[in-house]
Short mmCIF file of C-alpha atoms in Angstrom, two decimals:
data_model
loop_
_atom_site.label_atom_id
_atom_site.label_comp_id
_atom_site.label_asym_id
_atom_site.label_seq_id
_atom_site.Cartn_x
_atom_site.Cartn_y
_atom_site.Cartn_z
CA MET C 1 -11.53 0.49 41.55
CA ASP C 2 -9.53 -2.44 40.20
CA PHE C 3 -11.75 -2.46 37.11
CA LEU C 4 -11.21 1.28 36.50
CA PHE C 5 -7.49 0.89 37.12
CA LYS C 6 -7.34 -1.83 34.46
CA ILE C 7 -9.06 0.47 31.95
CA TRP C 8 -6.56 3.21 32.78
CA SER C 9 -3.59 0.85 32.43
CA LEU C 10 -4.86 -0.32 29.03
CA LEU C 11 -5.19 3.31 27.94
CA ILE C 12 -1.61 4.01 29.00
CA GLU C 13 -0.35 0.99 27.05
CA ILE C 14 -2.36 1.65 23.90
CA SER C 15 -2.39 5.45 23.58
CA PRO C 16 1.22 6.28 22.51
CA PHE C 17 1.07 3.77 19.66
CA LEU C 18 -2.47 4.74 18.67
CA LEU C 19 -1.56 8.44 18.48
CA PHE C 20 1.35 7.61 16.18
CA GLY C 21 -1.06 5.48 14.16
CA PHE C 22 -3.49 8.40 13.84
CA LEU C 23 -0.68 10.63 12.57
CA PHE C 24 0.59 8.15 9.97
CA SER C 25 -2.98 7.38 8.89
CA GLY C 26 -3.55 11.07 8.25
CA ILE C 27 -0.41 11.22 6.14
CA LEU C 28 -1.52 8.15 4.17
CA SER C 29 -4.97 9.67 3.57
CA VAL C 30 -3.25 12.50 1.68
CA ALA C 31 -0.56 10.45 -0.05
CA LEU C 32 -2.71 7.43 -0.94
CA SER C 33 -6.18 8.62 -1.91
CA VAL C 34 -8.99 6.39 -3.15
CA GLU C 35 -8.55 7.85 -6.64
CA THR C 36 -4.85 6.89 -6.57
CA VAL C 37 -5.67 3.33 -5.57
CA ALA C 38 -8.36 3.06 -8.28
CA LYS C 39 -5.87 4.15 -10.93
CA TYR C 40 -3.71 1.08 -10.31
CA LEU C 41 -6.49 -1.50 -9.94
CA GLY C 42 -8.19 -1.10 -13.29
CA GLY C 43 -6.32 -3.91 -15.01
CA ARG C 44 -6.61 -7.66 -14.87
CA GLY C 45 -4.27 -10.41 -13.77
CA ILE C 46 -1.99 -11.03 -10.82
CA LYS C 47 -0.51 -7.52 -10.85
CA SER C 48 -3.81 -5.84 -9.96
CA ILE C 49 -4.45 -8.49 -7.27
CA PHE C 50 -0.98 -7.94 -5.81
CA LEU C 51 -1.36 -4.15 -5.77
CA ALA C 52 -4.88 -4.32 -4.32
CA SER C 53 -3.70 -6.42 -1.40
CA LEU C 54 -0.60 -4.25 -0.94
CA PHE C 55 -2.57 -0.97 -0.96
CA GLY C 56 -4.99 -2.42 1.57
CA ILE C 57 -2.38 -3.15 4.25
CA PRO C 58 -1.64 0.41 5.51
CA LEU C 59 -5.07 1.95 4.88
CA PRO C 60 -6.95 2.51 8.16
CA LEU C 61 -10.32 1.21 6.94
CA CYS C 62 -12.47 -1.11 9.03
CA SER C 63 -14.80 -3.77 7.59
CA CYS C 64 -17.54 -1.12 7.43
CA GLY C 65 -15.39 1.75 6.19
CA VAL C 66 -14.01 -0.37 3.36
CA ILE C 67 -17.51 -0.76 1.84
CA PRO C 68 -17.80 2.59 0.01
CA VAL C 69 -14.17 2.38 -1.14
CA PHE C 70 -14.77 -1.17 -2.35
CA SER C 71 -17.87 -0.03 -4.25
CA TYR C 72 -15.96 2.92 -5.75
CA LEU C 73 -13.19 0.64 -7.02
CA LYS C 74 -15.67 -1.81 -8.54
CA LYS C 75 -17.59 0.95 -10.32
CA HIS C 76 -14.39 2.50 -11.64
CA GLY C 77 -13.12 -0.52 -13.52
CA ALA C 78 -11.41 -2.72 -10.92
CA SER C 79 -11.90 -6.44 -11.53
CA LYS C 80 -13.71 -8.82 -9.19
CA ALA C 81 -10.39 -10.39 -8.31
CA SER C 82 -8.64 -7.15 -7.36
CA THR C 83 -11.63 -5.79 -5.41
CA THR C 84 -11.89 -9.10 -3.53
CA SER C 85 -8.18 -8.88 -2.74
CA PHE C 86 -8.64 -5.31 -1.47
CA LEU C 87 -11.76 -6.28 0.51
CA THR C 88 -9.86 -9.13 2.17
CA SER C 89 -6.61 -7.45 3.19
CA THR C 90 -7.74 -3.90 4.02
CA PRO C 91 -9.98 -4.37 7.10
CA GLN C 92 -7.57 -6.78 8.78
CA THR C 93 -4.96 -4.16 9.50
CA GLY C 94 -3.89 -0.53 9.05
CA VAL C 95 -1.17 1.77 10.28
CA ASP C 96 -3.09 2.49 13.48
CA SER C 97 -3.78 -1.17 14.26
CA ILE C 98 -0.19 -2.19 13.42
CA MET C 99 1.10 0.34 15.95
CA VAL C 100 -1.33 -0.83 18.65
CA THR C 101 -0.53 -4.48 17.88
CA TYR C 102 3.14 -3.66 18.45
CA GLY C 103 2.34 -2.00 21.77
CA LEU C 104 0.02 -4.67 23.21
CA LEU C 105 1.03 -7.94 21.52
CA GLY C 106 4.66 -7.30 20.62
CA PRO C 107 6.81 -6.95 17.49
CA ILE C 108 6.43 -10.57 16.31
CA PHE C 109 2.67 -10.26 16.08
CA ALA C 110 2.94 -6.74 14.64
CA ILE C 111 4.97 -8.10 11.71
CA TYR C 112 3.11 -11.39 11.30
CA ARG C 113 -0.36 -9.83 11.16
CA PRO C 114 0.08 -7.52 8.11
CA VAL C 115 2.09 -10.19 6.28
CA ILE C 116 -0.78 -12.66 6.67
CA ALA C 117 -3.29 -9.98 5.64
CA PHE C 118 -1.28 -9.36 2.47
CA ILE C 119 -1.00 -13.08 1.64
CA SER C 120 -4.68 -13.73 2.34
CA GLY C 121 -5.65 -10.86 0.01
CA ILE C 122 -3.60 -12.39 -2.80
CA ILE C 123 -5.08 -15.84 -2.14
CA GLY C 124 -8.65 -14.53 -2.10
CA GLY C 125 -8.18 -12.49 -5.26
CA THR C 126 -6.42 -15.32 -7.09
CA LEU C 127 -9.15 -17.82 -6.21
CA VAL C 128 -11.79 -15.43 -7.57
CA SER C 129 -9.83 -14.90 -10.78
CA VAL C 130 -9.55 -18.67 -11.30
CA LEU C 131 -12.96 -19.84 -10.09
CA ASP C 132 -15.20 -16.92 -11.07
CA LYS C 133 -14.21 -15.32 -14.36
CA GLU C 134 -17.61 -13.70 -14.90
CA GLU C 135 -17.36 -9.88 -14.83
CA SER C 136 -20.95 -9.11 -15.80
CA ILE C 137 -21.94 -7.34 -12.56
CA LYS C 138 -21.42 -3.71 -13.47
CA GLU C 139 -23.13 -0.45 -12.64
CA ASP C 140 -23.37 2.83 -14.46
CA PHE C 141 -21.34 5.62 -12.97
CA SER C 142 -20.34 9.12 -13.81
CA SER C 143 -16.66 9.95 -13.73
CA CYS C 144 -15.49 11.76 -10.64
CA ASN C 145 -14.64 15.37 -11.43
CA ASP C 146 -12.63 17.97 -9.59
CA ASP C 147 -15.67 19.31 -7.77
CA CYS C 148 -16.39 16.04 -6.02
CA CYS C 149 -12.88 14.70 -5.45
CA ASP C 150 -10.77 17.65 -4.32
CA GLU C 151 -10.27 18.00 -0.60
CA GLU C 152 -10.39 21.44 0.96
CA GLY C 153 -7.73 22.90 3.22
CA SER C 154 -3.97 22.69 3.51
CA VAL C 155 -2.11 19.39 3.57
CA ILE C 156 -1.34 19.73 7.29
CA TRP C 157 -5.00 20.35 8.10
CA ARG C 158 -6.12 17.40 5.96
CA ILE C 159 -3.64 15.13 7.77
CA PHE C 160 -4.86 16.32 11.17
CA ASP C 161 -8.52 16.26 10.15
CA TYR C 162 -8.42 12.68 8.91
CA GLY C 163 -6.06 11.21 11.49
CA PHE C 164 -7.28 12.83 14.71
CA ILE C 165 -10.90 13.70 13.87
CA LYS C 166 -12.42 11.53 11.14
CA LEU C 167 -10.54 8.31 11.89
CA ALA C 168 -11.00 8.87 15.62
CA GLN C 169 -14.75 9.28 15.04
CA ASP C 170 -14.85 5.98 13.18
CA ILE C 171 -13.11 3.91 15.85
CA ALA C 172 -14.11 5.78 19.03
CA GLN C 173 -17.15 3.69 19.92
CA PRO C 174 -15.71 0.25 19.08
CA LEU C 175 -12.40 1.19 20.74
CA ILE C 176 -14.14 2.18 23.98
CA ILE C 177 -16.20 -1.00 23.88
CA GLY C 178 -13.09 -3.07 23.17
CA ILE C 179 -11.18 -1.59 26.11
CA VAL C 180 -14.13 -2.02 28.48
CA VAL C 181 -14.72 -5.62 27.35
CA ALA C 182 -11.02 -6.35 27.78
CA ALA C 183 -11.09 -4.90 31.31
CA LEU C 184 -14.18 -7.00 32.11
CA ILE C 185 -12.40 -10.14 30.93
CA PHE C 186 -9.38 -9.28 33.10
CA PHE C 187 -11.64 -8.54 36.06
CA PHE C 188 -14.14 -11.44 35.99
CA ILE C 189 -12.35 -14.37 34.32
CA PRO C 190 -9.68 -16.20 36.31
CA PRO C 191 -6.27 -16.65 34.66
CA ASN C 192 -6.10 -19.46 32.06
CA TYR C 193 -9.81 -20.22 32.56
CA PHE C 194 -10.24 -21.57 29.01
CA GLN C 195 -6.78 -23.08 28.65
CA SER C 196 -8.13 -26.61 28.16
CA ILE C 197 -10.06 -25.55 25.02
CA GLY C 198 -8.20 -22.37 24.06
CA THR C 199 -5.26 -24.01 22.37
CA GLY C 200 -5.07 -25.90 19.11
CA ILE C 201 -7.76 -26.17 16.50
CA ILE C 202 -10.64 -26.03 19.01
CA GLY C 203 -9.61 -22.60 20.27
CA MET C 204 -9.25 -21.36 16.70
CA LEU C 205 -12.71 -22.60 15.77
CA ILE C 206 -14.15 -20.78 18.80
CA MET C 207 -12.44 -17.57 17.69
CA LEU C 208 -13.75 -18.12 14.16
CA VAL C 209 -17.34 -18.44 15.38
CA LEU C 210 -16.97 -15.32 17.54
CA GLY C 211 -15.29 -13.18 14.90
CA LEU C 212 -16.76 -14.10 11.52
CA PRO C 213 -20.25 -12.50 11.73
CA SER C 214 -19.33 -9.69 14.13
CA TYR C 215 -18.32 -6.10 13.53
CA ILE C 216 -14.97 -5.86 15.31
CA CYS C 217 -12.66 -2.96 14.52
CA ALA C 218 -9.07 -3.98 13.68
CA THR C 219 -7.74 -1.69 16.41
CA ALA C 220 -10.46 -2.26 19.03
CA SER C 221 -10.09 -6.04 18.75
CA ILE C 222 -6.49 -5.94 20.01
CA PRO C 223 -7.13 -5.27 23.74
CA MET C 224 -9.87 -7.93 23.62
CA ALA C 225 -7.40 -10.40 22.10
CA LEU C 226 -4.85 -9.54 24.79
CA ALA C 227 -7.40 -10.25 27.53
CA LEU C 228 -8.49 -13.53 25.90
CA HIS C 229 -4.85 -14.64 25.84
CA VAL C 230 -3.76 -13.51 29.31
CA GLN C 231 -6.92 -14.42 31.21
CA GLY C 232 -8.69 -16.89 28.94
CA GLY C 233 -5.64 -18.94 28.07
CA PHE C 234 -6.20 -18.87 24.32
CA SER C 235 -3.05 -19.46 22.29
CA MET C 236 -1.43 -16.74 20.19
CA GLY C 237 -2.45 -18.70 17.10
CA SER C 238 -6.09 -18.55 18.22
CA LEU C 239 -5.73 -14.79 18.64
CA MET C 240 -4.52 -14.59 15.04
CA VAL C 241 -7.78 -16.22 13.89
CA PHE C 242 -9.82 -13.73 15.94
CA LEU C 243 -7.82 -10.71 14.75
CA MET C 244 -8.11 -11.80 11.13
CA CYS C 245 -11.69 -12.99 10.66
CA GLY C 246 -13.24 -10.49 13.09
CA PRO C 247 -12.18 -7.27 11.33
CA ALA C 248 -12.26 -8.82 7.83
CA THR C 249 -15.97 -9.64 7.73
CA ASN C 250 -19.34 -8.66 9.06
CA ILE C 251 -22.92 -8.96 7.88
CA ALA C 252 -22.91 -5.52 6.19
CA THR C 253 -19.74 -6.25 4.21
CA ILE C 254 -21.09 -9.60 3.07
CA SER C 255 -24.41 -8.11 1.92
CA VAL C 256 -22.66 -5.40 -0.14
CA SER C 257 -20.24 -7.86 -1.69
CA LEU C 258 -23.17 -10.00 -2.84
CA LYS C 259 -24.42 -7.06 -4.88
CA GLN C 260 -21.03 -5.87 -6.14
CA ILE C 261 -19.20 -9.10 -7.02
CA GLY C 262 -21.95 -11.73 -6.92
CA LYS C 263 -22.76 -14.78 -4.83
CA LYS C 264 -19.95 -17.00 -6.11
CA SER C 265 -17.15 -14.50 -5.50
CA THR C 266 -18.61 -13.65 -2.08
CA LEU C 267 -18.53 -17.30 -1.05
CA ILE C 268 -14.94 -17.53 -2.27
CA TYR C 269 -14.09 -14.36 -0.34
CA ILE C 270 -15.56 -15.72 2.92
CA GLY C 271 -14.04 -19.16 2.37
CA SER C 272 -10.57 -17.73 1.75
CA ILE C 273 -10.76 -15.74 5.01
CA VAL C 274 -11.82 -18.83 6.97
CA LEU C 275 -9.11 -20.95 5.40
CA CYS C 276 -6.33 -18.36 5.73
CA SER C 277 -7.22 -17.48 9.33
CA ILE C 278 -7.09 -21.11 10.49
CA LEU C 279 -3.89 -21.83 8.56
CA SER C 280 -2.22 -18.64 9.81
CA GLY C 281 -3.12 -19.54 13.40
CA LEU C 282 -1.76 -23.06 13.07
CA LEU C 283 1.39 -21.76 11.37
CA PHE C 284 2.01 -19.20 14.11
CA ASP C 285 1.77 -21.84 16.85
CA VAL C 286 4.15 -24.09 14.89
CA MET C 287 6.66 -21.29 14.21
CA PHE C 288 6.51 -19.90 17.76
CA PRO C 289 5.48 -22.80 20.03
CA GLY C 290 4.49 -21.80 23.54
CA ILE C 291 5.21 -18.10 23.02
CA THR C 292 3.23 -15.68 25.18
CA VAL C 293 2.54 -11.97 25.00
CA GLU C 294 5.05 -11.45 27.81
CA ASP C 295 7.75 -13.15 25.74
CA SER C 296 6.89 -11.10 22.66
CA LEU C 297 6.82 -7.83 24.60
CA SER C 298 10.10 -8.37 26.42
CA SER C 299 12.03 -6.19 23.95
CA SER C 300 9.43 -3.54 23.21
CA MET C 301 7.40 -2.49 26.23
CA HIS C 302 10.15 -0.51 27.94
CA MET C 303 10.66 1.77 24.95
CA VAL C 304 7.90 4.19 26.01
CA PRO C 305 8.42 6.01 29.36
CA HIS C 306 5.51 5.86 31.77
CA SER C 307 5.14 9.65 31.75
CA VAL C 308 4.75 9.63 27.96
CA GLY C 309 2.11 6.91 28.29
CA VAL C 310 0.16 8.95 30.84
CA LEU C 311 0.26 12.13 28.72
CA SER C 312 -0.74 10.13 25.64
CA ALA C 313 -3.62 8.55 27.55
CA TRP C 314 -5.01 11.96 28.50
CA ALA C 315 -4.60 13.15 24.91
CA LEU C 316 -6.44 10.06 23.66
CA ILE C 317 -9.26 10.66 26.15
CA LEU C 318 -9.68 14.21 24.84
CA ILE C 319 -9.71 12.94 21.22
CA LEU C 320 -12.31 10.28 22.07
CA LEU C 321 -14.49 12.78 23.93
CA ASN C 322 -14.37 15.10 20.92
CA SER C 323 -15.29 12.17 18.65
CA ILE C 324 -18.28 11.32 20.83
CA ARG C 325 -19.34 14.96 20.75
CA LEU C 326 -19.13 15.02 16.95
CA ASN C 327 -20.90 11.68 16.60
CA TYR C 328 -23.84 12.35 18.87
CA PHE C 329 -24.30 16.11 18.94
CA SER C 330 -24.56 17.47 15.41
CA SER C 331 -23.73 21.14 14.98
CA SER C 332 -26.35 23.57 13.66
CA ILE C 333 -26.08 25.11 10.18
CA LYS C 334 -26.04 28.89 10.36
CA ASN C 335 -26.78 31.66 7.86
CA ILE C 336 -29.25 29.56 5.87
CA GLN C 337 -32.92 30.47 5.71
CA LYS C 338 -35.15 27.91 7.34
CA SER C 339 -37.27 27.58 4.20
CA SER C 340 -34.24 26.39 2.23
CA ASN C 341 -33.31 23.53 4.57
CA VAL C 342 -33.86 19.96 3.42
CA VAL C 343 -33.40 17.11 5.91
CA LEU C 344 -32.76 13.63 4.55
CA PHE C 345 -32.65 10.56 6.79
CA ILE C 346 -30.15 8.07 5.41
CA LYS C 347 -29.83 4.63 6.97
CA GLY C 348 -26.64 2.60 7.04
CA MET C 349 -24.13 5.41 7.67
CA LYS C 350 -21.49 3.83 9.90
CA CYS C 351 -18.33 5.85 9.35
CA ASN C 352 -16.82 8.92 7.72
CA ASN C 353 -16.34 7.12 4.41
CA CYS C 354 -20.14 6.99 4.17
CA VAL C 355 -20.31 10.68 5.05
CA SER C 356 -17.69 11.56 2.43
CA SER C 357 -19.45 9.59 -0.32
CA ILE C 358 -22.80 11.23 0.40
CA ASN C 359 -21.24 14.69 0.66
CA LYS C 360 -19.54 14.35 -2.71
CA THR C 361 -22.74 13.14 -4.37
CA VAL C 362 -25.11 15.70 -2.86
CA ASN C 363 -22.72 18.59 -3.46
CA GLN C 364 -22.96 17.96 -7.20
CA LEU C 365 -26.70 18.68 -7.19
CA PRO C 366 -27.68 22.17 -8.41
CA GLY C 367 -28.51 24.74 -5.74
CA ILE C 368 -26.70 22.99 -2.88
CA LYS C 369 -24.73 25.35 -0.63
CA VAL C 370 -23.99 23.40 2.56
CA VAL C 371 -24.24 19.68 3.30
#
């Protein structure tokens, strides 16, 4: 019962901020489309690097969801430097994860995290522009026309559809896993169990090893980080390393970047994340020595009434259940003759950005009615 109560308490803490994050993410999906971002990243120089890192901060794309957007930008004229900048900053944070960071780790961390993501994107892109000037890796592409880029439905529906359905589908599974893992850490690990190795450079290196090859959603990683700090005794600087390198990279992202920007730029991209995560962790511990989550939350946790947290938790549960239903129980296609159905099995689809890319491509084929 204590384990289930911890899961429920985490849901109450996280849900009001996550629901606000879903709403703002839906608004951003309409106001800041992939086509809009691509329009500003076609040039060269520090301006495109700056804009790429800036655009990446609010976008709610994980290290898997950023892959098709990253590929789209590269194919539509963005330089290696700007795409590397976008690939570095985008998965680390988003409107939804910023809101949850504020709720669980406090306002200091909520400000520090996107600032570091922005700076690391500029550093990664600048290093690529200086150390790898070769732009020979290009692919043929056909320009995106109105048929494949226009979204259907009213603006309000598109905001709701992206924020509370598509984005929720993308993070439902890792979020549930993250909350359960956090509850397990709270339940089984005694307080400050790893305090002797969880502070300083050793703790940061441990977080680096855990986060670098893994697929950890920017939002789902936050309750895990909270548990590692409260129970494990890891410093807030060590959490910064985990929250930066975990969402920023995984094996899938690295393999795609090898094809899109080449081996040299990929090594620079990984190296810049490692370097920036360690430096940002050390800097945080120097700027805020001895600070804990309790200290950081002292001015923010009482802003949300308990009743609002409970109602938000139930709403989040309903959204997650709907996401699971959509993810694992595909709806049947009606009013189409059986003889006209074509079933294609496509590996590697991890999120709704994959679904959107495939939908747009297949819908351009002649004779296609429903995908």
